[in-house]
PDB file of C-alpha atoms in Angstrom:
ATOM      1  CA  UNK A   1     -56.005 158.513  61.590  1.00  0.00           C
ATOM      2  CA  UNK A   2     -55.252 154.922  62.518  1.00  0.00           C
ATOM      3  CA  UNK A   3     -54.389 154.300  66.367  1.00  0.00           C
ATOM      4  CA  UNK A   4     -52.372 151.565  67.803  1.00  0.00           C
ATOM      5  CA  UNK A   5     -53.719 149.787  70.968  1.00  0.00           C
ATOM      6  CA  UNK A   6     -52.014 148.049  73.329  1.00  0.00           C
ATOM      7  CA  UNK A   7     -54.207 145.221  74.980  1.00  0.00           C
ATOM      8  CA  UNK A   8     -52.747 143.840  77.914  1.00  0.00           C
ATOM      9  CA  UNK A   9     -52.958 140.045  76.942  1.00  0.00           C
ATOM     10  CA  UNK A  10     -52.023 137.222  78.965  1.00  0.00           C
ATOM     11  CA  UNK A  11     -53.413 135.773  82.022  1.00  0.00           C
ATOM     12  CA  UNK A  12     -51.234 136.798  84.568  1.00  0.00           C
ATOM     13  CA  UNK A  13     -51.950 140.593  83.071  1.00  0.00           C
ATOM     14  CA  UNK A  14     -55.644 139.744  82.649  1.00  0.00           C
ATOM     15  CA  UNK A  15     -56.301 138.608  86.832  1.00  0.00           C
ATOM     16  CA  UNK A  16     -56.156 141.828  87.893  1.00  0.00           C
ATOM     17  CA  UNK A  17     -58.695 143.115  85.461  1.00  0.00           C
ATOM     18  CA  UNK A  18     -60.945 140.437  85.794  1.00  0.00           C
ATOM     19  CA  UNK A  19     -60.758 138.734  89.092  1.00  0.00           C
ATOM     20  CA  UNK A  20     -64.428 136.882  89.296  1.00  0.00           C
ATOM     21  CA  UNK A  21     -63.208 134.761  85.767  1.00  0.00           C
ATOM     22  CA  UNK A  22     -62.113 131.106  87.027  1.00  0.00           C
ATOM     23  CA  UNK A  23     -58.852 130.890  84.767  1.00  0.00           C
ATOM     24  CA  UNK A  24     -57.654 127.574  85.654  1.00  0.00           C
ATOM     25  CA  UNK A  25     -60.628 126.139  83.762  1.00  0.00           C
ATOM     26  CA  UNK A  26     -60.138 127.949  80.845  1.00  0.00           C
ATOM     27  CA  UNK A  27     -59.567 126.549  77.192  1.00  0.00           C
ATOM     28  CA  UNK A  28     -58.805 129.012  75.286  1.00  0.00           C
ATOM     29  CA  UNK A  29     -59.947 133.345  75.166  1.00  0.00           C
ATOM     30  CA  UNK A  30     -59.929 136.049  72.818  1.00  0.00           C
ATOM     31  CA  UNK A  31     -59.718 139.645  73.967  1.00  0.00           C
ATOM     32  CA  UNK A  32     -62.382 142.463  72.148  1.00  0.00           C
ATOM     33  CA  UNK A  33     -61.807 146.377  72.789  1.00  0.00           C
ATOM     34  CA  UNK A  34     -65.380 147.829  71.979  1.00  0.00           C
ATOM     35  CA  UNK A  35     -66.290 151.660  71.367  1.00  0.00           C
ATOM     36  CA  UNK A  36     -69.195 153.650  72.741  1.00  0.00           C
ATOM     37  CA  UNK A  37     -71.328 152.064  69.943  1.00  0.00           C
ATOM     38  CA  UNK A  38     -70.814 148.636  70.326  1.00  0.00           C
ATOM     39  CA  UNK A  39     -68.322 148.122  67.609  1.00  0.00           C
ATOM     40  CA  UNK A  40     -65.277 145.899  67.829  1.00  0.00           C
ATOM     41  CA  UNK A  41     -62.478 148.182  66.908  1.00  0.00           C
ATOM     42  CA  UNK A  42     -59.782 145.656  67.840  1.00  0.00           C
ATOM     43  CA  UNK A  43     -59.673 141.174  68.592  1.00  0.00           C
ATOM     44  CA  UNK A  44     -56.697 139.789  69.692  1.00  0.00           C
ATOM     45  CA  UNK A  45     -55.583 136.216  68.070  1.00  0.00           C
ATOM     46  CA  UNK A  46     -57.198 133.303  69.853  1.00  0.00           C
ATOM     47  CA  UNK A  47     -55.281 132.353  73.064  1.00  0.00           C
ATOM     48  CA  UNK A  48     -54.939 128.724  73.852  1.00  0.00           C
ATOM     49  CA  UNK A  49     -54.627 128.163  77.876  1.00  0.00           C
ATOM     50  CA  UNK A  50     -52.417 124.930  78.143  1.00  0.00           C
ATOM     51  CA  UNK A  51     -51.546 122.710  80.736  1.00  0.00           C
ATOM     52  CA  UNK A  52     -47.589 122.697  80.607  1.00  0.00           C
ATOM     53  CA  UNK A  53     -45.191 120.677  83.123  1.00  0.00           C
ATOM     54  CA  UNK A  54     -42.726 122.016  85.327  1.00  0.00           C
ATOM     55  CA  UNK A  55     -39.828 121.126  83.151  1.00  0.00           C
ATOM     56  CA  UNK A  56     -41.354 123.350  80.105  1.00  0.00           C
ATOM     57  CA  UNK A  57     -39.670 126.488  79.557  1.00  0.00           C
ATOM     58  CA  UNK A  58     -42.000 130.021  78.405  1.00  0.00           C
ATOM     59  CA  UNK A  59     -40.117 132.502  77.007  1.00  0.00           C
ATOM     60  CA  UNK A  60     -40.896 135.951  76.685  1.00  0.00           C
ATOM     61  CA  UNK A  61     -39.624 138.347  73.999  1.00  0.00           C
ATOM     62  CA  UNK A  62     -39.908 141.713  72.171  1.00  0.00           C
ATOM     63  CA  UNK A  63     -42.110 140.776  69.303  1.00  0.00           C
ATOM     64  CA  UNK A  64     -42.068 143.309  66.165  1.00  0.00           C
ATOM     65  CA  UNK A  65     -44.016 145.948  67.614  1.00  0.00           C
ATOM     66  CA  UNK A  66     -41.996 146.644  70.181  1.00  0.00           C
ATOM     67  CA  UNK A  67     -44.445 144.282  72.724  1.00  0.00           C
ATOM     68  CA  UNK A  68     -43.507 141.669  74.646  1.00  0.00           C
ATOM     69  CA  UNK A  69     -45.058 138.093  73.867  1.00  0.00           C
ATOM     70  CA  UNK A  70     -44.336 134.951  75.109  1.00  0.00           C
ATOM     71  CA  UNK A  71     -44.238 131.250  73.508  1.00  0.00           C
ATOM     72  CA  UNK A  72     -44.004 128.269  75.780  1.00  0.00           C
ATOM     73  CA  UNK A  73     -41.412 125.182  74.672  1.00  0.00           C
ATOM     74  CA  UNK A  74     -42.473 121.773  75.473  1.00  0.00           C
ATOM     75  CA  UNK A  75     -39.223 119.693  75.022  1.00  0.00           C
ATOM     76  CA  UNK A  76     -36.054 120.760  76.471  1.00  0.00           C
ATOM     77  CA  UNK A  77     -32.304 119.937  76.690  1.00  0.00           C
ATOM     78  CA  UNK A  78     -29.732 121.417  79.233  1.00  0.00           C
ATOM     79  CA  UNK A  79     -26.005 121.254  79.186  1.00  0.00           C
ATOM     80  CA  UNK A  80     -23.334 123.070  81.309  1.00  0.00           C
ATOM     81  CA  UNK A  81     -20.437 124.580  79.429  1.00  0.00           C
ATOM     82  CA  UNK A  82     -16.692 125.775  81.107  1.00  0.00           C
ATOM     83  CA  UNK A  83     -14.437 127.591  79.392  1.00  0.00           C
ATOM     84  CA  UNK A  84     -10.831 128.706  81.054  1.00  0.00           C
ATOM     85  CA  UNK A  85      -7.640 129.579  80.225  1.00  0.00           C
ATOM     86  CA  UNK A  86      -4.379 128.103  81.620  1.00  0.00           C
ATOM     87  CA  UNK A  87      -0.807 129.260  83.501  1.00  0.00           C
ATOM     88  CA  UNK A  88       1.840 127.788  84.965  1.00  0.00           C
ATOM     89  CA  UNK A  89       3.444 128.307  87.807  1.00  0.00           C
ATOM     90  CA  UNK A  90       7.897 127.906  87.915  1.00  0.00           C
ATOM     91  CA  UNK A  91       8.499 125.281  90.024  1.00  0.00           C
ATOM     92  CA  UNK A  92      10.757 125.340  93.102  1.00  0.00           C
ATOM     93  CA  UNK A  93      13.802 123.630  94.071  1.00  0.00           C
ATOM     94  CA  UNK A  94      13.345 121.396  96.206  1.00  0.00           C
ATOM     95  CA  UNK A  95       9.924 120.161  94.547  1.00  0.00           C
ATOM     96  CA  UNK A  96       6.610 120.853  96.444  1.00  0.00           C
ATOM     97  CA  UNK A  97       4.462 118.117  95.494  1.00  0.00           C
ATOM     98  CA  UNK A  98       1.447 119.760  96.986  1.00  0.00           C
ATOM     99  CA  UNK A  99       1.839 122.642  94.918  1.00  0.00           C
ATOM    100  CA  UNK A 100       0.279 123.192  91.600  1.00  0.00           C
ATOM    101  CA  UNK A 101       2.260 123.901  88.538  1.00  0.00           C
ATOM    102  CA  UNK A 102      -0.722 124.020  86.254  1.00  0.00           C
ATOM    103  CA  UNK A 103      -3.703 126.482  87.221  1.00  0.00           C
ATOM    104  CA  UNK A 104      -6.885 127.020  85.372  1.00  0.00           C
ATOM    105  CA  UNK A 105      -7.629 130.740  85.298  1.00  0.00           C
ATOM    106  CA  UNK A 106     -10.482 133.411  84.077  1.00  0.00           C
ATOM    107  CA  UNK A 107     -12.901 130.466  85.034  1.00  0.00           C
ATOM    108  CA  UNK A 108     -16.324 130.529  83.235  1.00  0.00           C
ATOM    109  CA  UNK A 109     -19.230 128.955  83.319  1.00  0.00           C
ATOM    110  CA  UNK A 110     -23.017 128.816  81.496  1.00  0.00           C
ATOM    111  CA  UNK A 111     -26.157 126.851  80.674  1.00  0.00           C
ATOM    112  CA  UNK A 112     -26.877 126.185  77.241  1.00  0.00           C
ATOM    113  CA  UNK A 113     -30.300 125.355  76.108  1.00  0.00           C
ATOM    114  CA  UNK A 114     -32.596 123.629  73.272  1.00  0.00           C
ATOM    115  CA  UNK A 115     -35.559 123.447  73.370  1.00  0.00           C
ATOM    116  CA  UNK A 116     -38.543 122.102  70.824  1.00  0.00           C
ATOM    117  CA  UNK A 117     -41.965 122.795  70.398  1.00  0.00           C
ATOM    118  CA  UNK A 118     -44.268 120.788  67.630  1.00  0.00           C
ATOM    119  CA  UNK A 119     -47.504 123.121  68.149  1.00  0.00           C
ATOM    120  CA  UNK A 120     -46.770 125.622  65.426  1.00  0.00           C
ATOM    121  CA  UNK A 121     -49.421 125.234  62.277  1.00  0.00           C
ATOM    122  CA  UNK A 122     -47.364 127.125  59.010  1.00  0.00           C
ATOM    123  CA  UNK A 123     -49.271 130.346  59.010  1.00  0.00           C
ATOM    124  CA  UNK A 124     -47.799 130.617  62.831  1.00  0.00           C
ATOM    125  CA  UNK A 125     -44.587 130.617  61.619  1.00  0.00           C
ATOM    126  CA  UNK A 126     -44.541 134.017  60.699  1.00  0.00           C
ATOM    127  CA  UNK A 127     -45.077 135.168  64.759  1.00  0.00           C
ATOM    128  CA  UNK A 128     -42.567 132.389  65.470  1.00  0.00           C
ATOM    129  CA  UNK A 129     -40.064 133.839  63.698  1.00  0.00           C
ATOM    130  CA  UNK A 130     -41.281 137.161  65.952  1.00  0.00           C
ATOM    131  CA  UNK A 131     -38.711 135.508  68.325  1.00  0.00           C
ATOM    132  CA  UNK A 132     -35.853 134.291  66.504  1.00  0.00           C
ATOM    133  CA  UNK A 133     -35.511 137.741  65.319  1.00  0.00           C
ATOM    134  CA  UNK A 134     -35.919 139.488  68.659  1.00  0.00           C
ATOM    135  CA  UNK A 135     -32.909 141.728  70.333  1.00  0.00           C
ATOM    136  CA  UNK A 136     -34.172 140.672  73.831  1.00  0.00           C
ATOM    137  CA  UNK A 137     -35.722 137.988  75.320  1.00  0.00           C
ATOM    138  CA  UNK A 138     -36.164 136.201  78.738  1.00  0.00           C
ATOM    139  CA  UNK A 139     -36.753 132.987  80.124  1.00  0.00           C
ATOM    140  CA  UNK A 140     -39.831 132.947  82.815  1.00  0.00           C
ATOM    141  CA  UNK A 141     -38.119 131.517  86.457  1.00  0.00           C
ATOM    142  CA  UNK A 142     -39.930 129.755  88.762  1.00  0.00           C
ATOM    143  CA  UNK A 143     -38.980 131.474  92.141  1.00  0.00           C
ATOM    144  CA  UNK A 144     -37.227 128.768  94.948  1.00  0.00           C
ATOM    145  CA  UNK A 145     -36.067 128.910  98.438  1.00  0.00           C
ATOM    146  CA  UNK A 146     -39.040 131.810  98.968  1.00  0.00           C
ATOM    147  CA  UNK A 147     -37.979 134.044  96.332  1.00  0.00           C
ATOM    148  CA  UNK A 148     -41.167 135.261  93.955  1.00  0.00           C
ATOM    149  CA  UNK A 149     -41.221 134.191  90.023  1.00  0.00           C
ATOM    150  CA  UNK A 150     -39.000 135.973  87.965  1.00  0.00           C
ATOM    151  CA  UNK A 151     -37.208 136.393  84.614  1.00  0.00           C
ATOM    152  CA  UNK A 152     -33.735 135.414  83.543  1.00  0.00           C
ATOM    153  CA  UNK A 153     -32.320 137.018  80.579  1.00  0.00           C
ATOM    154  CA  UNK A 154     -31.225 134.889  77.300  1.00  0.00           C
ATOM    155  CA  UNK A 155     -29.289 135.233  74.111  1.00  0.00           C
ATOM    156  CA  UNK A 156     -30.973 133.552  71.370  1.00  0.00           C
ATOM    157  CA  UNK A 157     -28.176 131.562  68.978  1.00  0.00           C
ATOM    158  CA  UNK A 158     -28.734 132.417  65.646  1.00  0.00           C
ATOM    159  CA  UNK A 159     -30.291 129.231  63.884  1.00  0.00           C
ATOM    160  CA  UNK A 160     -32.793 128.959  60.760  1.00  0.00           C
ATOM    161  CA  UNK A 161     -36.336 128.593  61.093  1.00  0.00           C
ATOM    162  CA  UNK A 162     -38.762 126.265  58.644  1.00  0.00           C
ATOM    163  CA  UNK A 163     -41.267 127.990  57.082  1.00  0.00           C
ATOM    164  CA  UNK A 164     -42.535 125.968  54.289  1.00  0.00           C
ATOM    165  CA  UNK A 165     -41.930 122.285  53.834  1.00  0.00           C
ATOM    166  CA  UNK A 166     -43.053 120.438  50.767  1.00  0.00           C
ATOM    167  CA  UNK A 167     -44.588 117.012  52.569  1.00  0.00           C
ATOM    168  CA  UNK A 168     -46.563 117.473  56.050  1.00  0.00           C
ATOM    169  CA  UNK A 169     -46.819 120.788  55.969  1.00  0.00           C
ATOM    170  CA  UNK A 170     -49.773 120.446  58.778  1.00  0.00           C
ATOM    171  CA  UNK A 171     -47.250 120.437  61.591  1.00  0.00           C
ATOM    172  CA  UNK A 172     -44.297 122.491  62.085  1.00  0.00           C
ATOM    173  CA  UNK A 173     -41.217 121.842  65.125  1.00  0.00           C
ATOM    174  CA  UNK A 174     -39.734 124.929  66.070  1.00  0.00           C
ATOM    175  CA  UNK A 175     -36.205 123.972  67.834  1.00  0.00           C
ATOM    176  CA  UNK A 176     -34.257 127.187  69.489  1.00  0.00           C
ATOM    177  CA  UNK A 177     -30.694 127.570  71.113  1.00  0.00           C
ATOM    178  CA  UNK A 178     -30.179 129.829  73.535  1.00  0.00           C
ATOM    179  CA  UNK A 179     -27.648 130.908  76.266  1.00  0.00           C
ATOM    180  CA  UNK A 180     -28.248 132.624  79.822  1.00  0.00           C
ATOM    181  CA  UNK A 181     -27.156 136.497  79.608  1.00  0.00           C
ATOM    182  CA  UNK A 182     -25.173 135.976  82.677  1.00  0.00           C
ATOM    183  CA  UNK A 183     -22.299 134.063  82.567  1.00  0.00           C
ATOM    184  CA  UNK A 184     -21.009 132.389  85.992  1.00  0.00           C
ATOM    185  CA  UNK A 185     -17.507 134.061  86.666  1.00  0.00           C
ATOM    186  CA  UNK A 186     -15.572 131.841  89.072  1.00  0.00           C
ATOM    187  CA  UNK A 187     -12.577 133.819  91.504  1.00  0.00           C
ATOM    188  CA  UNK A 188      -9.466 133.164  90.788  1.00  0.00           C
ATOM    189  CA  UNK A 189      -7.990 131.036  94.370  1.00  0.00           C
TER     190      UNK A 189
END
């Protein structure tokens, strides 16, 4: 009978376990579980360590297996988007010029994003896809003002994927939409 194991990769998982390795100098790591006998019974796929900036964006998501894995985007854009409907108020007699007639209600607000990564070889775009296709997802937060790291959850936009190009097919761009969960509400004044 064939079991599944669950190896806790990652290196923020993997410090605890192993607190003597120096992971800041690593280049890239594998994971082995190893029975009684010596024999590998499971690998995990080659981990690459990189050195990402501040303004990259790792997001984590529920892969097919039901385990979360995480892909890190190298190129991003922002934008803010408000949406709001309108009223209007009767005017008075005499005329208050200080007073609106046209309001903005049910005030909205949220962050869209795009973001692009060119590090995807084609047989990776099978895992990529891993996350286009996932129900939930979040984007890794770099804590501020003394609050620890965190994770913000996304909505993916639904967008194709590349999988097989006829010319260059040595590198692949992967380019995803996605929205915060959380939309800002702004009170009505």
């Amino acid at each position: 009978m064939a079991k599944a194991l669950y190896i806790p990769n990652g290196i923020k998982n993997l410090k605890s376990q192993f607190p003597l390795v120096n992971w800041s100098n690593m280049k890239d790591y594998y994971l082995q579980a190893i029975d009684e006998d010596g024999t590998v019974v499971a690998t995990t796929c080659m981990n690459v360590v990189g050195k990402y900036c501040d303004d990259d964006i790792r997001l984590h998501f529920v892969n097919y297996l039901g385990a979360i894995d995480s892909i890190t985007f190298t190129d991003v854009e922002k934008e803010g988007e408000t949406k709001s409907s309108g009223f209007e108020v009767g005017t008075s007699y005499p005329l208050i010029k200080s007073i609106h007639g046209l309001n903005r209600s049910n005030i909205s607000s949220n962050d869209t994003y795009t973001a692009k990564s060119v590090e995807f070889e084609e047989s990776e775009l099978v895992w990529v896809q891993e996350l286009f296709d996932s129900p939930i997802c979040w984007m890794e937060w770099k804590g501020t003002q003394g609050q620890p790291d965190d994770y913000t959850p996304i909505v993916i936009t639904d967008k194709k994927l590349g999988k097989k190009k006829i010319d260059d097919r040595f590198q692949y761009e992967a380019i995803i939409e996605f929205k915060l969960s959380h939309e800002r509400k702004i009170l009505r004044t």
